[in-house]
Structures are given as C-alpha cells and as structure tokens.
Short mmCIF file of C-alpha atoms in Angstrom, two decimals:
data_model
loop_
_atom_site.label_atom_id
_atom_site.label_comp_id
_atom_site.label_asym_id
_atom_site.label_seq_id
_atom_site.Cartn_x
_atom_site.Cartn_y
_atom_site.Cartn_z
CA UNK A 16 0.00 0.00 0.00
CA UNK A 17 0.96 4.32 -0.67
CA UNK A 18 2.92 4.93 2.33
CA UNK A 19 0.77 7.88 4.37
CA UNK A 20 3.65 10.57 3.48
CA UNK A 21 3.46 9.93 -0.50
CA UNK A 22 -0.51 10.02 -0.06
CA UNK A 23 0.22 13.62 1.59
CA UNK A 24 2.71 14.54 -1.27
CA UNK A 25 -0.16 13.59 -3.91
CA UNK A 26 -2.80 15.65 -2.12
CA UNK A 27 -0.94 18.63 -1.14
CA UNK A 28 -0.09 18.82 -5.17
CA UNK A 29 -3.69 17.97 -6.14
CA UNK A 30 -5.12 20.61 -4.08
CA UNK A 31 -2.43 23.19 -5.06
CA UNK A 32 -3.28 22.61 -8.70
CA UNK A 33 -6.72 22.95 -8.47
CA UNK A 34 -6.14 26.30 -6.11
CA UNK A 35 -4.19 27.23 -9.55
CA UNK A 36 -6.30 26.73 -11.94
CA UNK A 37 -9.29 28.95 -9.91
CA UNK A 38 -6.50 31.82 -10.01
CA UNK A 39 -6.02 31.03 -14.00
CA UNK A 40 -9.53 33.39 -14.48
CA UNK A 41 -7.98 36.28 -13.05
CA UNK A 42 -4.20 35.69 -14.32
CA UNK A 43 -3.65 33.79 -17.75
CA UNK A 44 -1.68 35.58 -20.38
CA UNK A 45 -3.07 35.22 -23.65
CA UNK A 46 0.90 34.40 -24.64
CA UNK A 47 3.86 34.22 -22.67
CA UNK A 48 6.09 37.56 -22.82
CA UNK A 49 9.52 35.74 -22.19
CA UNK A 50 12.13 34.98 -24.75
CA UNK A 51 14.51 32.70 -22.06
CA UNK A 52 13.12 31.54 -18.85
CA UNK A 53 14.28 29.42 -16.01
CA UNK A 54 12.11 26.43 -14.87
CA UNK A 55 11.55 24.23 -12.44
CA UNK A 56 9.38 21.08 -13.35
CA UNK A 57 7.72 18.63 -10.20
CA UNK A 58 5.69 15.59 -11.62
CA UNK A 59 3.97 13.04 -10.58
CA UNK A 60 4.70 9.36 -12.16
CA UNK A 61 3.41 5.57 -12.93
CA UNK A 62 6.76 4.26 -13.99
CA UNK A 63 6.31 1.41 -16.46
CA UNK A 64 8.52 -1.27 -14.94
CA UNK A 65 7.26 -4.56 -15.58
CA UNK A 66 10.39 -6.44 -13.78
CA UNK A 67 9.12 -5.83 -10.09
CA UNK A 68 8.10 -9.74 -10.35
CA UNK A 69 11.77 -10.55 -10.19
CA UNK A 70 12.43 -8.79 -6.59
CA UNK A 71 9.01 -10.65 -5.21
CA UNK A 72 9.60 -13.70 -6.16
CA UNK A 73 13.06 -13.15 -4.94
CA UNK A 74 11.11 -12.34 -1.28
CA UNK A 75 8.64 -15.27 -1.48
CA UNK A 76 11.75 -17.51 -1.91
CA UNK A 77 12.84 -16.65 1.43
CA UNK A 78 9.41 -16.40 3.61
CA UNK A 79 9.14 -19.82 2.21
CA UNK A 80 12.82 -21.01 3.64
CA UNK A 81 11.59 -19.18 6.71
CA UNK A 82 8.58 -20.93 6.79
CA UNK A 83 10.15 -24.50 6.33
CA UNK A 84 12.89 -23.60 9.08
CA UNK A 85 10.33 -23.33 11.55
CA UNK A 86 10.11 -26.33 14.02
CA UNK A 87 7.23 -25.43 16.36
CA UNK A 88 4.16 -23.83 15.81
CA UNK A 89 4.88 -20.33 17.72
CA UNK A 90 7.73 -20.25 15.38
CA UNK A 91 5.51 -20.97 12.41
CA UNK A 92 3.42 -18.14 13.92
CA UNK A 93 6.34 -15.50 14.03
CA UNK A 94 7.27 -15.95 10.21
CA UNK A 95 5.60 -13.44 8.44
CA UNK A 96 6.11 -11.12 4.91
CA UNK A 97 4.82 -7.61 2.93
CA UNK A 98 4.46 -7.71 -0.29
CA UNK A 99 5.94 -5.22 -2.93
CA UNK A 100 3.37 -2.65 -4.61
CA UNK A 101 1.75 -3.36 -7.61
CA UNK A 102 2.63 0.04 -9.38
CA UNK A 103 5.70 1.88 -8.96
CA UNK A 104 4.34 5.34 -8.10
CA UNK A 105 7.29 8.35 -7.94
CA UNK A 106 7.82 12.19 -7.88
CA UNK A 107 10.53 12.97 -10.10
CA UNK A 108 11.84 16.58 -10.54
CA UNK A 109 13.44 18.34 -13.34
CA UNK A 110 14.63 21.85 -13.99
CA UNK A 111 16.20 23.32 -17.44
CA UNK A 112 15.89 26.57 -19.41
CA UNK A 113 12.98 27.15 -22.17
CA UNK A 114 13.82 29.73 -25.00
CA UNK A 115 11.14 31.23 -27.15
CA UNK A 116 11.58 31.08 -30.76
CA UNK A 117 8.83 32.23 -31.97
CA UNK A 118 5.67 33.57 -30.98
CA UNK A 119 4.04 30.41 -29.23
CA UNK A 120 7.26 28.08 -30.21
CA UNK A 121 9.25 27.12 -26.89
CA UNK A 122 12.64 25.06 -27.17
CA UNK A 123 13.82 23.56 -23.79
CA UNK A 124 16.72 21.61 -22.40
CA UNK A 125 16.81 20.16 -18.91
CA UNK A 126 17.89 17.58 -16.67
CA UNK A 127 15.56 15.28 -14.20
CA UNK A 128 16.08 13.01 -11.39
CA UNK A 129 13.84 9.95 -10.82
CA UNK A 130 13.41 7.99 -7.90
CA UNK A 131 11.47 5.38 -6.74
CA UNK A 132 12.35 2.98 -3.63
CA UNK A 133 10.71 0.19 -2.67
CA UNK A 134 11.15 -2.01 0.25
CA UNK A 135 9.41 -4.60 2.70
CA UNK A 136 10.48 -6.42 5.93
CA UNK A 137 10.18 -10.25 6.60
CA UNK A 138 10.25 -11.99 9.76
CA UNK A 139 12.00 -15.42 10.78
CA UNK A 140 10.83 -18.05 12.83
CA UNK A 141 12.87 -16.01 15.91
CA UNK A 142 10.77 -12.93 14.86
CA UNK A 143 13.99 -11.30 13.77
CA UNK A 144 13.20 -8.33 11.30
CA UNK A 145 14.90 -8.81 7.69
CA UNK A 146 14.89 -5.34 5.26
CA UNK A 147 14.54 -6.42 1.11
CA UNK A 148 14.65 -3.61 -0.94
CA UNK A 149 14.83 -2.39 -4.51
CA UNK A 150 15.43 0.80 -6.08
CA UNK A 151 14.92 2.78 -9.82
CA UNK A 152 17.13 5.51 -9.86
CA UNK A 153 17.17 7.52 -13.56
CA UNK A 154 18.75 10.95 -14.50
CA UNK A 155 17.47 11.68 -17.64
CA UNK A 156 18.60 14.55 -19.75
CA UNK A 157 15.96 15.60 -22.23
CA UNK A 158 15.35 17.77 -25.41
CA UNK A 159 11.80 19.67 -25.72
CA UNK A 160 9.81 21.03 -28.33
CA UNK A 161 6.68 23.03 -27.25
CA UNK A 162 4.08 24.19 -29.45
CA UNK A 163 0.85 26.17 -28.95
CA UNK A 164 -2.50 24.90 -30.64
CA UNK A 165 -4.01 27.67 -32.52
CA UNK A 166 -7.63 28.88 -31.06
CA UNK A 167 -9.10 28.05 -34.15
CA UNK A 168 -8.11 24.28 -34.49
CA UNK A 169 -8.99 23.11 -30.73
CA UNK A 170 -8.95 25.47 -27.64
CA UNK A 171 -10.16 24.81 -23.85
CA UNK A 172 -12.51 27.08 -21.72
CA UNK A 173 -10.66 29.59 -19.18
CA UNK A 174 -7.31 28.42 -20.72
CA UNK A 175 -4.46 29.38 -23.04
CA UNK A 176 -1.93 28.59 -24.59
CA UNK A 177 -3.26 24.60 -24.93
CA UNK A 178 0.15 23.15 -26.42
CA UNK A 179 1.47 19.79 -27.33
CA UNK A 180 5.30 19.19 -26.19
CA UNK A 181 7.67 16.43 -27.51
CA UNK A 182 10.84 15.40 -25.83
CA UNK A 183 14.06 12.99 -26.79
CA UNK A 184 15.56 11.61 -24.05
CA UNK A 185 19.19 10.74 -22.97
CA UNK A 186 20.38 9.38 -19.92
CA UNK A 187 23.58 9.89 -17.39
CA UNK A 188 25.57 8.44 -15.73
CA UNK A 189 23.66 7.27 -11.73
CA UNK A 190 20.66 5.71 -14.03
CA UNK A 191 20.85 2.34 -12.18
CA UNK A 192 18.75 -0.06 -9.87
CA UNK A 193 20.23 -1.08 -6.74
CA UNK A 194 18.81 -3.92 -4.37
CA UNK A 195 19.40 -6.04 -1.25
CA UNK A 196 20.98 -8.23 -3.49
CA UNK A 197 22.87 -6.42 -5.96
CA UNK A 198 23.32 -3.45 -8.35
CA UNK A 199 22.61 -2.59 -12.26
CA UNK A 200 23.83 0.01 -13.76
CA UNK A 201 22.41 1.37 -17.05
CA UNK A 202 24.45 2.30 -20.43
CA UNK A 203 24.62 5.73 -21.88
CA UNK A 204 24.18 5.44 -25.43
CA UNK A 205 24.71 9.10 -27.26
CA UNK A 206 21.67 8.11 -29.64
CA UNK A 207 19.33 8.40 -26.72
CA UNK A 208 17.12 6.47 -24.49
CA UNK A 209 13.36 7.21 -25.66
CA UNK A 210 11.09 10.02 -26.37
CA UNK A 211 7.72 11.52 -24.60
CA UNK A 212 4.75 13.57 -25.04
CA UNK A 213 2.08 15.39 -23.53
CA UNK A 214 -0.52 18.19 -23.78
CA UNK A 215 -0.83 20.78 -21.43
CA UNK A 216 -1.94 24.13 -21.28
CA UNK A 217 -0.87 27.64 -19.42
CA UNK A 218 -2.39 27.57 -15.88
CA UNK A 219 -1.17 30.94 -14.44
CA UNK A 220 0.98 34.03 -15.07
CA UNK A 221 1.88 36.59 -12.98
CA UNK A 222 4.65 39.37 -12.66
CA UNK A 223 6.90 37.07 -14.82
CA UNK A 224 6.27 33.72 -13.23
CA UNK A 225 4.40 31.22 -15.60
CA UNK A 226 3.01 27.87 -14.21
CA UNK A 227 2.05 25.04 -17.16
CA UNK A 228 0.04 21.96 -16.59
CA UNK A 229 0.85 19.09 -18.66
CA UNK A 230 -0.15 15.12 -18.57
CA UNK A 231 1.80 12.60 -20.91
CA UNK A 232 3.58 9.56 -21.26
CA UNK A 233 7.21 8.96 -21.93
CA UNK A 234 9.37 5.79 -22.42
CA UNK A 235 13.07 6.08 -21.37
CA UNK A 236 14.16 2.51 -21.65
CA UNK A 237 17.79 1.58 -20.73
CA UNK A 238 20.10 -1.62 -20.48
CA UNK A 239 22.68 -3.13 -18.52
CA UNK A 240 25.68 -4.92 -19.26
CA UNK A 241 24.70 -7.08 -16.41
CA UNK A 242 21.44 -9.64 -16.10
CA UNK A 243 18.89 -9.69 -13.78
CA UNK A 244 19.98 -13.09 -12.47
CA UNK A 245 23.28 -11.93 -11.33
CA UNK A 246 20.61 -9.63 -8.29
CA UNK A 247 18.15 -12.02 -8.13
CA UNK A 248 17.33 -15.80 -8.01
CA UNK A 249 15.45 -16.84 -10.77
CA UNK A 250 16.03 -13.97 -13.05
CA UNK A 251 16.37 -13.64 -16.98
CA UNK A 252 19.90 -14.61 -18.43
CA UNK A 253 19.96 -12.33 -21.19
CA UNK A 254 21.32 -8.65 -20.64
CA UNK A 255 19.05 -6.64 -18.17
CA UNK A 256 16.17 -4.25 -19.57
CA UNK A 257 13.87 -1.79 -18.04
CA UNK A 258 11.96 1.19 -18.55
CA UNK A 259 12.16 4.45 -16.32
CA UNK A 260 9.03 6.31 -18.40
CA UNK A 261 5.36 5.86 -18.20
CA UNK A 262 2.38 7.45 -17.17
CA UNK A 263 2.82 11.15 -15.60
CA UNK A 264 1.42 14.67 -14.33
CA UNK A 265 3.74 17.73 -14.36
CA UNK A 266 3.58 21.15 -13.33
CA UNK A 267 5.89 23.56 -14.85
CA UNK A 268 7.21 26.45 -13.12
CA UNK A 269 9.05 29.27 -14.92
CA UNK A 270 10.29 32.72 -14.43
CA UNK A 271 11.47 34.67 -17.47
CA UNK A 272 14.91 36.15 -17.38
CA UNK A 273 15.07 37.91 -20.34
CA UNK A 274 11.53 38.92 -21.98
CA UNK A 275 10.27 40.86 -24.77
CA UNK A 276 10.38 44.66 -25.22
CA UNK A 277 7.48 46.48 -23.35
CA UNK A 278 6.86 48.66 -26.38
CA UNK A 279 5.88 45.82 -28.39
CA UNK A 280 3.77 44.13 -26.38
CA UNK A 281 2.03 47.54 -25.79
CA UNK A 282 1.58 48.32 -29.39
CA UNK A 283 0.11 44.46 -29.52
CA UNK A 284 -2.34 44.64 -26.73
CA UNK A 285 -3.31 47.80 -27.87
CA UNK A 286 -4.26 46.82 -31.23
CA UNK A 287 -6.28 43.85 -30.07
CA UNK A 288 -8.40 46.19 -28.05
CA UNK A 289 -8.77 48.83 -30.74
CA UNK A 290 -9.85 45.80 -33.08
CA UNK A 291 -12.18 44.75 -30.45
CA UNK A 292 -13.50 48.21 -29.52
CA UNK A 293 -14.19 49.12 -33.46
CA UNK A 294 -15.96 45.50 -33.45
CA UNK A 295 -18.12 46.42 -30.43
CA UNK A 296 -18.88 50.10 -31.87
CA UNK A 297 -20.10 48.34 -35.23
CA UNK A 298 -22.76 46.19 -33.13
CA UNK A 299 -23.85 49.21 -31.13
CA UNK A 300 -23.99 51.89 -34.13
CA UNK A 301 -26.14 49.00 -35.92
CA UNK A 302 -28.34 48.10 -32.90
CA UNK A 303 -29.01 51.95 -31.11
CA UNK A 304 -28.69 54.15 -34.56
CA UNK A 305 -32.51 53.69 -35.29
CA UNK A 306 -33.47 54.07 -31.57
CA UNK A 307 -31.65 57.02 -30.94
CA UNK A 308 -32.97 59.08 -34.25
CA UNK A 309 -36.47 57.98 -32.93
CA UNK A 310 -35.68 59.64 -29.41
CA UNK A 311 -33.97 62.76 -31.15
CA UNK A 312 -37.10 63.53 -33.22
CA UNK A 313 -39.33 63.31 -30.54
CA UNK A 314 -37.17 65.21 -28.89
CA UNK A 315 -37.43 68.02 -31.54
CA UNK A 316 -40.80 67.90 -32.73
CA UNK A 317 -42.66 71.11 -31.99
CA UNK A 318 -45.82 70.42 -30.04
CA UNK A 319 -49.05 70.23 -32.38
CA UNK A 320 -50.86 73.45 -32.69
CA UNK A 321 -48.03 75.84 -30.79
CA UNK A 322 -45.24 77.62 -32.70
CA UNK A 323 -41.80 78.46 -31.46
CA UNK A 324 -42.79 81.69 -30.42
CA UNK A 325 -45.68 81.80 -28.75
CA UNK A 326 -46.57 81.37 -25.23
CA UNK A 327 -48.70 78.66 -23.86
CA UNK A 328 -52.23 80.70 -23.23
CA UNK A 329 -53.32 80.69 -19.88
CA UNK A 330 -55.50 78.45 -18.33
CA UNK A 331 -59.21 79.80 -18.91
CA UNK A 332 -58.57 82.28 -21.67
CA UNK A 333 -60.43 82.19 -25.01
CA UNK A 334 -58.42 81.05 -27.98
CA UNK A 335 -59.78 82.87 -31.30
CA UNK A 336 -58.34 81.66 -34.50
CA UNK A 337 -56.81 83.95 -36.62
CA UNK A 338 -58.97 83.13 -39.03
CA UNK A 339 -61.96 84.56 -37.22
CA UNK A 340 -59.62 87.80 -36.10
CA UNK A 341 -58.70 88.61 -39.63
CA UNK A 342 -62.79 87.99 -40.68
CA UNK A 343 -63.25 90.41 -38.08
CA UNK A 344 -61.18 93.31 -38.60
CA UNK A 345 -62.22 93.24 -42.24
CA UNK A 346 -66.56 93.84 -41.69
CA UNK A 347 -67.82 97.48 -42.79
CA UNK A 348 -68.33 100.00 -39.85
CA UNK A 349 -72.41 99.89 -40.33
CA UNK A 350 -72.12 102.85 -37.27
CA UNK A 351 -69.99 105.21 -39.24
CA UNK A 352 -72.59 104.54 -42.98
CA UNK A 353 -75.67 105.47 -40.91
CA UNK A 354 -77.28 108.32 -41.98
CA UNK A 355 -79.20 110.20 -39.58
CA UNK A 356 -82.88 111.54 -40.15
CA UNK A 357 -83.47 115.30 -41.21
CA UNK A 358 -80.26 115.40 -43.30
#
C-alpha cells in the first residue's frame, strides 16, 4: 500500500493545482512575454517497470525457507512477509531553461532526477526483522519542443496557450537499480534512451512567473551490461532491460529572465483592443442608430398646434383663431354709414 507521506505529497499537489487553476480566471496571459526563462518542473509518475516480479519472487523464496525452518508452531506463527506494490508510483523533478523562438514556439533543455524505492520487511521463525529492498534511480537529460495549438483548431474554456510538447531523451551516468541483493547500472548510449509527449496548457501568469500543466507519457528505456539473475534468483539470463518512463502529471514552473520589449507588447495589446473596440462600436452603431434618431425627433418635434414663439395661453382664456380675427377686422363700420334723419 501508498505509504501515508506519499498520499500527503499527492494531495498537497492535487489541491495546489486545483487552487491554480481557480487563479487562472484572473491571471492567464493570452501568450507568454519571455524569450529565455528558467524552470523548475515537479511531476507526478506511474513508472512502467514490468520487472518488479523478479524482486518478489526473490522475497517469497525466502518467507518460504523461513517458513520450512520453523520447528514449532509459535515459530511458524512468528514468520511473516509484505508484499511489494503493484505500481511503482514516484515524484521525479526536473529543472532546465525554455527559449522562445517564436511567438508560441518554446525550445527547452533540462535535466531530471527519478526515484522510486521500494522495500518490505520479513520476519524469521525467531521474529527477527529482515529489510529487502529495490530501487529505480534515472537521471534523464531531455530535449523539448513546445508548441501552442491555434484557437481556431482546438482550444479549452478559461485556458491558453493549450500546447502539445515532444521530448528525446538521454540518460547519465547514476541511471541504475540497486537492491538487497545487488546493483545494475544502465548504459549511456549518445543516440538516446526514448522520447515523450504530452498536452498541457498555461495555468497561471503573474509578474513574470508562468506555471504550465501538462499530462503525458514517456518511455526512457535503458540496459545493462549485467542480467537480472546476477541480483536475483530466478532472473532472466539475457542482458538486463527496463523502462524508467510511463504514465505522468507535471507542473511547470518558470520565471522569465530575459523577456520581450514592453513597447511591443504595448503596441500588440493595444491593437487587439482597438480591433475589439471598433468590433463592439459596429454592433452598437447598428443596434441603437434607429433608436436614438427615434428619441432625437421626438425630442425636436414642436408640439401640435403651438409655434416656437408663442406662449402657452393661460389656463381659462379664449383662444380665437386667426382666421376669425382677420374675418373680423375686415366687416364694414355699419355705425360710421348710418345716416341720420333730417339730413
């Protein structure tokens, strides 16, 4: 079974990722201003070793002698065995330097250290403790290739710069497995070891630190001038062969040390958002144009049956029409034609 601290390890990074990626609203760069950055990669990893048979049947070969060395029952009683685990589960590290080629092109060399160790305790018929152990250690040095995905072609929610990463692998000199019973050590061929690849994304950026999330697979596999039965009973006798890749989860933590010119990402952002604000004024200008003439008019239109310049008549008073006025002023004086009698 996970020992309790590795089961700690794996939470602590689980919840710190997921604390991440709720910052990544509030924080992700749409592209990553550094040309050379420093970086520090943690990961977690399935290592695909399929040998771990070897080392327990190499343990139930002595319970078993343990077992048959018992005389009495109580002994019988004391002899007892844990079993190796069924997965090799690790945290390997690596740190390296990325350079950006291009916009959204990354180039990165590093070095990693993997290490995975693995041990039980048997009692004898005396109940005298016994430690068996086996350990993967691997320092691979690796090549990387980083590319973004354009928006266009496949893009996630909340998340840039999704990118695909391949890596060639070489290995140094401490790549080796070392047990109870004896040690192998691994050849460094100048061709390589294997190659890996993963997808990942940008989960966080901030004040020149950038934090990637990437899940992959990667097969390093090595070989010994030595064979597995000169560690183990019971072992192969053809040259010794493992793999120190497999399944994995990495975080990537950089800090730029040299980054582009302020001026130019300026003049960039700042034609995005001009591109964006034209765009938005379009939509409006189509959308409110018609509405607003409407209000204007309204606003405008004089009031039906009142010019400009006159005054609202007062509440009670007797409109005439100038029609009527003008009818008036225009009658004959019948007082002033009257003729009077005796003239």
């Amino acid at each position: 079974m996970l020992s309790f601290r590795k089961v700690l390890i794996c939470v602590a990074m689980v919840m710190s990722a997921a604390l991440s990626i709720h910052a990544a609203e509030e924080t992700t760069a749409e592209h990553e201003n550094s040309r050379l950055s420093i970086f520090v990669q943690p990961s977690v990893s399935f290592l695909d070793f399929e040998h771990r048979q070897y080392f327990q049947n190499a343990v139930d070969t002595i319970y078993y002698s343990f077992r048959e060395n018992a005389v009495t029952e109580s002994e019988s009683l004391n002899v007892a065995k844990q079993d190796f685990q069924k997965v090799n589960f690790c945290f390997p590290i690596s740190a390296g330097l990325q350079f950006q080629l291009a916009q959204d092109h990354f180039l990165s060399a590093g070095v990693g250290f993997i290490y995975d160790h693995e041990s039980v305790i048997l009692t004898d018929r005396k109940n005298r403790a016994h430690n068996y152990s086996y350990t993967i250690q691997g320092v691979p040095l690796f090549l990387e290739y980083r590319l973004a995905i354009p928006k266009n072609f496949m893009s996630l929610s909340n998340a840039n710069l999704f990118s695909v990463s391949a890596r060639w692998y070489w290995v140094l000199p401490g790549t080796e497995i070392y047990t109870t019973w004896g040690m192998l050590e691994a050849k460094t061929p100048i061709t390589g070891a294997g190659f890996g690849i993963s997808f990942g994304y940008l989960v966080a950026s901030w004040k020149g630190f950038n934090i990637y999330g990437d899940v992959g697979y990667s097969t390093i596999s090595v070989e010994s001038n030595k064979k597995f039965s000169d560690i183990v009973d019971g072992g192969p006798e053809e040259k010794a062969k493992w793999n120190i890749g497999g399944l994995q989860m990495q975080f990537r933590v950089s800090y730029g040390v040299w980054n582009k010119p302020k001026a130019l990402e300026d003049t960039t952002a700042t034609k995005k958002r001009g591109i964006r604000k034209d765009k938005s004024e379009a939509v409006e200008t189509s959308d409110g144009d018609g509405e607003k003439a409407g209000g204007d008019g309204a606003k405008t239109m004089p009031e039906a049956g009142k010019t400009s310049d006159e005054k609202p008549a007062d509440v009670g008073e007797k409109i005439v029409p100038e029609s009527e006025e003008k009818a008036e002023n225009t009658a004959p004086n019948n007082d002033s034609e009257k003729v009077t009698p005796g003239e």
